[in-house]
Amino acid sequence: MKKARGIFLKNEKEIGLMREAGRIVSLILDEIGQAVKPGVPTMLFEDIARRMCDQFKVRPAFLGYLGFPFAICCSVNEVIVHGFPSSERIVKEGDIVSIDMGVVAGGFHGDSARTFAVGKISQSAQRLMDVTSESLDRGIAQAVSGRNLYEISAAVQECVESAGFGVVRRFVGHGIGVKLHEKPEIPNFVPKGLSGVTLKPGMVLAIEPMVTEGSFDVEVLEDRWTAVTKDRKLAAHFEHTVAVTTDGPMILTLSG
Ligand code: MG
Ligand code: MG
């Protein structure tokens, strides 16, 4: 595979394989979204993900990755990312649940996340979700050949901060392909004193704003995975795997 500044460039065939991996991830998230209701345990979402991976004969990418013990990350309310599903944790009306899911299919990864509402949620929780999703769209719109990587970061940051929310610094988006995490890192803020790479066709990027209602400070719990907001206010997370192409940004994690 060709490289530009250490970043693997995928050809059309490889992007096709990644699109299939991404499609499966999206179908799994669709099904989990249907199952998000008051009164269900978060382990139900893990069960759905594992069953669908079996059906599609793909491997869940997170299971065993750096020792992560589940197929999905399930992050409720103040949990930002990397939460564990549990048969004891029952979601209730008003919660928000972020599900992050990745698969490997045909040797390539797809990675996507969505935050779901449990029943009727507060206006402020809805606004947090809407702004996070909107910031992802704004970021994706900058995934254009010839632009600088940090134009993605700037678009996300400006959308989030102008709405009065915080952008998490501790975790960032990433290149993706044969490996789950490849170069480059994709911060959701413009890093001071660094210059981003110029985007080229064939780069495939997992863009994933993690947005907080209050401060963006993170605390990692004793399980060494679960990342929560330090002030325990809500967080939302949306992610797509996106290819930079000669025809503009192509979202690979879609169900259609
Ligand atoms: Mg992800
Ligand atoms: Mg990711």
GROMACS .gro file of C-alpha atoms and ligand atoms in nm:
model
  258
    1MET     CA    1   0.000   0.000   0.000
    2LYS     CA    2   0.134   0.345  -0.088
    3LYS     CA    3   0.206   0.589   0.191
    4ALA     CA    4   0.204   0.967   0.220
    5ARG     CA    5   0.378   1.113   0.529
    6GLY     CA    6   0.348   0.775   0.698
    7ILE     CA    7  -0.024   0.747   0.619
    8PHE     CA    8  -0.143   0.446   0.419
    9LEU     CA    9  -0.332   0.535   0.100
   10LYS     CA   10  -0.606   0.288   0.007
   11ASN     CA   11  -0.691   0.215  -0.355
   12GLU     CA   12  -1.044   0.187  -0.490
   13LYS     CA   13  -1.065  -0.185  -0.426
   14GLU     CA   14  -0.947  -0.144  -0.066
   15ILE     CA   15  -1.193   0.139  -0.007
   16GLY     CA   16  -1.464  -0.096  -0.139
   17LEU     CA   17  -1.364  -0.354   0.123
   18MET     CA   18  -1.371  -0.087   0.391
   19ARG     CA   19  -1.714   0.020   0.276
   20GLU     CA   20  -1.841  -0.333   0.330
   21ALA     CA   21  -1.686  -0.344   0.680
   22GLY     CA   22  -1.843  -0.005   0.748
   23ARG     CA   23  -2.183  -0.115   0.619
   24ILE     CA   24  -2.188  -0.406   0.862
   25VAL     CA   25  -2.096  -0.175   1.153
   26SER     CA   26  -2.378   0.058   1.054
   27LEU     CA   27  -2.633  -0.225   1.031
   28ILE     CA   28  -2.529  -0.339   1.380
   29LEU     CA   29  -2.571   0.015   1.516
   30ASP     CA   30  -2.914   0.037   1.347
   31GLU     CA   31  -3.023  -0.281   1.523
   32ILE     CA   32  -2.884  -0.171   1.860
   33GLY     CA   33  -3.061   0.164   1.818
   34GLN     CA   34  -3.392  -0.022   1.777
   35ALA     CA   35  -3.324  -0.208   2.103
   36VAL     CA   36  -3.244   0.101   2.313
   37LYS     CA   37  -3.549   0.131   2.541
   38PRO     CA   38  -3.611   0.198   2.910
   39GLY     CA   39  -3.571  -0.118   3.118
   40VAL     CA   40  -3.317  -0.311   2.909
   41PRO     CA   41  -2.969  -0.409   3.032
   42THR     CA   42  -2.677  -0.271   2.834
   43MET     CA   43  -2.551  -0.627   2.785
   44LEU     CA   44  -2.838  -0.667   2.535
   45PHE     CA   45  -2.647  -0.436   2.297
   46GLU     CA   46  -2.334  -0.650   2.330
   47ASP     CA   47  -2.542  -0.963   2.256
   48ILE     CA   48  -2.684  -0.801   1.941
   49ALA     CA   49  -2.336  -0.700   1.822
   50ARG     CA   50  -2.192  -1.049   1.877
   51ARG     CA   51  -2.488  -1.223   1.711
   52MET     CA   52  -2.467  -0.998   1.405
   53CYS     CA   53  -2.089  -1.042   1.378
   54ASP     CA   54  -2.152  -1.419   1.368
   55GLN     CA   55  -2.422  -1.374   1.104
   56PHE     CA   56  -2.199  -1.161   0.883
   57LYS     CA   57  -1.896  -1.380   0.961
   58VAL     CA   58  -1.687  -1.081   1.068
   59ARG     CA   59  -1.471  -1.023   1.370
   60PRO     CA   60  -1.560  -0.762   1.632
   61ALA     CA   61  -1.256  -0.532   1.625
   62PHE     CA   62  -1.258  -0.413   1.986
   63LEU     CA   63  -1.287  -0.753   2.154
   64GLY     CA   64  -0.938  -0.825   2.290
   65TYR     CA   65  -0.792  -0.502   2.148
   66LEU     CA   66  -0.530  -0.397   2.408
   67GLY     CA   67  -0.723  -0.632   2.635
   68PHE     CA   68  -1.064  -0.465   2.595
   69PRO     CA   69  -1.313  -0.732   2.712
   70PHE     CA   70  -1.620  -0.662   2.492
   71ALA     CA   71  -1.730  -0.625   2.129
   72ILE     CA   72  -1.886  -0.283   2.188
   73CYS     CA   73  -1.808   0.016   2.400
   74CYS     CA   74  -2.126   0.117   2.581
   75SER     CA   75  -2.105   0.456   2.750
   76VAL     CA   76  -2.407   0.584   2.945
   77ASN     CA   77  -2.461   0.950   3.041
   78GLU     CA   78  -2.139   1.085   3.201
   79VAL     CA   79  -1.934   0.806   3.043
   80ILE     CA   80  -1.759   0.954   2.741
   81VAL     CA   81  -1.608   0.643   2.579
   82HIS     CA   82  -1.482   0.290   2.651
   83GLY     CA   83  -1.765   0.193   2.889
   84PHE     CA   84  -1.839  -0.175   2.951
   85PRO     CA   85  -2.177  -0.329   2.873
   86SER     CA   86  -2.328  -0.500   3.177
   87SER     CA   87  -2.623  -0.723   3.259
   88GLU     CA   88  -2.671  -0.524   3.579
   89ARG     CA   89  -2.685  -0.182   3.420
   90ILE     CA   90  -3.045  -0.118   3.320
   91VAL     CA   91  -3.101   0.193   3.109
   92LYS     CA   92  -3.384   0.422   3.210
   93GLU     CA   93  -3.596   0.691   3.051
   94GLY     CA   94  -3.388   1.006   3.003
   95ASP     CA   95  -3.048   0.833   2.973
   96ILE     CA   96  -2.826   0.875   2.670
   97VAL     CA   97  -2.623   0.577   2.553
   98SER     CA   98  -2.318   0.599   2.329
   99ILE     CA   99  -2.239   0.281   2.138
  100ASP     CA  100  -1.904   0.248   1.963
  101MET     CA  101  -1.854  -0.053   1.736
  102GLY     CA  102  -1.586  -0.179   1.501
  103VAL     CA  103  -1.549  -0.486   1.282
  104VAL     CA  104  -1.281  -0.641   1.066
  105ALA     CA  105  -1.409  -0.769   0.730
  106GLY     CA  106  -1.194  -0.869   0.433
  107GLY     CA  107  -0.888  -0.762   0.630
  108PHE     CA  108  -1.008  -0.405   0.681
  109HIS     CA  109  -1.170  -0.218   0.968
  110GLY     CA  110  -1.490  -0.017   0.998
  111ASP     CA  111  -1.543   0.200   1.308
  112SER     CA  112  -1.850   0.405   1.397
  113ALA     CA  113  -2.031   0.541   1.701
  114ARG     CA  114  -2.369   0.691   1.776
  115THR     CA  115  -2.536   0.827   2.088
  116PHE     CA  116  -2.896   0.710   2.138
  117ALA     CA  117  -3.171   0.857   2.353
  118VAL     CA  118  -3.352   0.628   2.596
  119GLY     CA  119  -3.719   0.721   2.570
  120LYS     CA  120  -3.786   1.090   2.632
  121ILE     CA  121  -3.473   1.287   2.721
  122SER     CA  122  -3.416   1.642   2.845
  123GLN     CA  123  -3.388   1.928   2.597
  124SER     CA  124  -3.029   1.988   2.702
  125ALA     CA  125  -2.933   1.622   2.643
  126GLN     CA  126  -3.100   1.637   2.302
  127ARG     CA  127  -2.910   1.954   2.217
  128LEU     CA  128  -2.581   1.792   2.322
  129MET     CA  129  -2.650   1.497   2.091
  130ASP     CA  130  -2.760   1.722   1.803
  131VAL     CA  131  -2.453   1.945   1.829
  132THR     CA  132  -2.217   1.644   1.848
  133SER     CA  133  -2.373   1.488   1.540
  134GLU     CA  134  -2.367   1.824   1.359
  135SER     CA  135  -1.997   1.873   1.449
  136LEU     CA  136  -1.919   1.534   1.294
  137ASP     CA  137  -2.096   1.638   0.972
  138ARG     CA  138  -1.901   1.967   0.968
  139GLY     CA  139  -1.576   1.777   1.017
  140ILE     CA  140  -1.656   1.527   0.743
  141ALA     CA  141  -1.728   1.814   0.502
  142GLN     CA  142  -1.362   1.918   0.540
  143ALA     CA  143  -1.225   1.572   0.449
  144VAL     CA  144  -1.132   1.698   0.107
  145SER     CA  145  -0.813   1.637  -0.091
  146GLY     CA  146  -0.574   1.933  -0.073
  147ARG     CA  147  -0.711   2.066   0.256
  148ASN     CA  148  -0.521   2.044   0.583
  149LEU     CA  149  -0.614   1.773   0.831
  150TYR     CA  150  -0.665   2.035   1.100
  151GLU     CA  151  -0.941   2.199   0.897
  152ILE     CA  152  -1.143   1.896   1.009
  153SER     CA  153  -1.039   1.962   1.369
  154ALA     CA  154  -1.122   2.334   1.342
  155ALA     CA  155  -1.467   2.269   1.194
  156VAL     CA  156  -1.557   2.028   1.476
  157GLN     CA  157  -1.419   2.254   1.748
  158GLU     CA  158  -1.591   2.568   1.619
  159CYS     CA  159  -1.929   2.390   1.596
  160VAL     CA  160  -1.902   2.248   1.949
  161GLU     CA  161  -1.759   2.549   2.129
  162SER     CA  162  -1.993   2.800   1.965
  163ALA     CA  163  -2.277   2.593   2.112
  164GLY     CA  164  -2.119   2.627   2.458
  165PHE     CA  165  -2.003   2.265   2.489
  166GLY     CA  166  -1.659   2.113   2.548
  167VAL     CA  167  -1.440   1.910   2.314
  168VAL     CA  168  -1.250   1.622   2.475
  169ARG     CA  169  -0.870   1.653   2.436
  170ARG     CA  170  -0.763   1.322   2.584
  171PHE     CA  171  -0.904   1.104   2.302
  172VAL     CA  172  -0.887   1.172   1.930
  173GLY     CA  173  -0.992   1.030   1.594
  174HIS     CA  174  -0.750   0.828   1.381
  175GLY     CA  175  -0.654   0.688   1.045
  176ILE     CA  176  -0.798   0.340   0.989
  177GLY     CA  177  -0.744   0.047   0.753
  178VAL     CA  178  -0.570  -0.287   0.803
  179LYS     CA  179  -0.524  -0.163   1.159
  180LEU     CA  180  -0.791  -0.011   1.380
  181HIS     CA  181  -0.569   0.281   1.469
  182GLU     CA  182  -0.336   0.412   1.200
  183LYS     CA  183  -0.175   0.748   1.139
  184PRO     CA  184  -0.275   1.030   1.152
  185GLU     CA  185  -0.428   1.130   1.483
  186ILE     CA  186  -0.735   1.347   1.426
  187PRO     CA  187  -0.792   1.579   1.721
  188ASN     CA  188  -1.132   1.744   1.759
  189PHE     CA  189  -0.952   2.069   1.839
  190VAL     CA  190  -0.668   2.251   1.667
  191PRO     CA  191  -0.344   2.153   1.844
  192LYS     CA  192  -0.115   2.444   1.921
  193GLY     CA  193   0.223   2.449   1.752
  194LEU     CA  194   0.163   2.153   1.521
  195SER     CA  195   0.096   2.151   1.149
  196GLY     CA  196  -0.141   1.894   1.010
  197VAL     CA  197  -0.084   1.688   0.698
  198THR     CA  198  -0.236   1.773   0.362
  199LEU     CA  199  -0.523   1.537   0.285
  200LYS     CA  200  -0.485   1.310  -0.017
  201PRO     CA  201  -0.719   1.071  -0.202
  202GLY     CA  202  -0.698   0.727  -0.043
  203MET     CA  203  -0.662   0.846   0.315
  204VAL     CA  204  -0.929   0.689   0.535
  205LEU     CA  205  -1.013   0.866   0.858
  206ALA     CA  206  -1.222   0.778   1.163
  207ILE     CA  207  -1.356   1.118   1.267
  208GLU     CA  208  -1.510   1.104   1.614
  209PRO     CA  209  -1.605   1.411   1.817
  210MET     CA  210  -1.650   1.341   2.190
  211VAL     CA  211  -1.844   1.633   2.334
  212THR     CA  212  -1.919   1.729   2.693
  213GLU     CA  213  -2.199   1.931   2.846
  214GLY     CA  214  -1.955   2.090   3.092
  215SER     CA  215  -1.578   2.071   3.128
  216PHE     CA  216  -1.385   1.851   2.883
  217ASP     CA  217  -1.172   1.706   3.165
  218VAL     CA  218  -1.164   1.327   3.170
  219GLU     CA  219  -1.128   1.075   3.451
  220VAL     CA  220  -1.062   0.706   3.386
  221LEU     CA  221  -1.228   0.473   3.638
  222GLU     CA  222  -1.065   0.188   3.830
  223ASP     CA  223  -1.142  -0.066   3.556
  224ARG     CA  224  -0.878   0.133   3.357
  225TRP     CA  225  -1.112   0.175   3.057
  226THR     CA  226  -1.431   0.362   3.146
  227ALA     CA  227  -1.367   0.730   3.071
  228VAL     CA  228  -1.608   0.969   3.242
  229THR     CA  229  -1.639   1.346   3.257
  230LYS     CA  230  -1.462   1.472   3.567
  231ASP     CA  231  -1.765   1.688   3.656
  232ARG     CA  232  -2.000   1.391   3.582
  233LYS     CA  233  -2.198   1.595   3.332
  234LEU     CA  234  -2.323   1.429   3.013
  235ALA     CA  235  -2.110   1.338   2.712
  236ALA     CA  236  -2.199   1.236   2.355
  237HIS     CA  237  -1.999   1.062   2.083
  238PHE     CA  238  -2.056   1.023   1.711
  239GLU     CA  239  -1.811   0.867   1.466
  240HIS     CA  240  -1.789   0.777   1.098
  241THR     CA  241  -1.516   0.615   0.893
  242VAL     CA  242  -1.460   0.847   0.596
  243ALA     CA  243  -1.249   0.811   0.280
  244VAL     CA  244  -1.090   1.113   0.112
  245THR     CA  245  -1.159   1.063  -0.262
  246THR     CA  246  -1.121   1.263  -0.581
  247ASP     CA  247  -1.500   1.311  -0.560
  248GLY     CA  248  -1.489   1.448  -0.205
  249PRO     CA  249  -1.554   1.285   0.133
  250MET     CA  250  -1.710   0.936   0.116
  251ILE     CA  251  -1.871   0.806   0.438
  252LEU     CA  252  -1.800   0.432   0.458
  253THR     CA  253  -2.005   0.354   0.770
  254LEU     CA  254  -2.353   0.376   0.617
  255SER     CA  255  -2.617   0.101   0.606
  256GLY     CA  256  -2.723   0.155   0.242
  257MG      MG  257  -1.506   0.390   1.738
  258MG      MG  258  -1.246   0.524   1.637
   0.00000   0.00000   0.00000
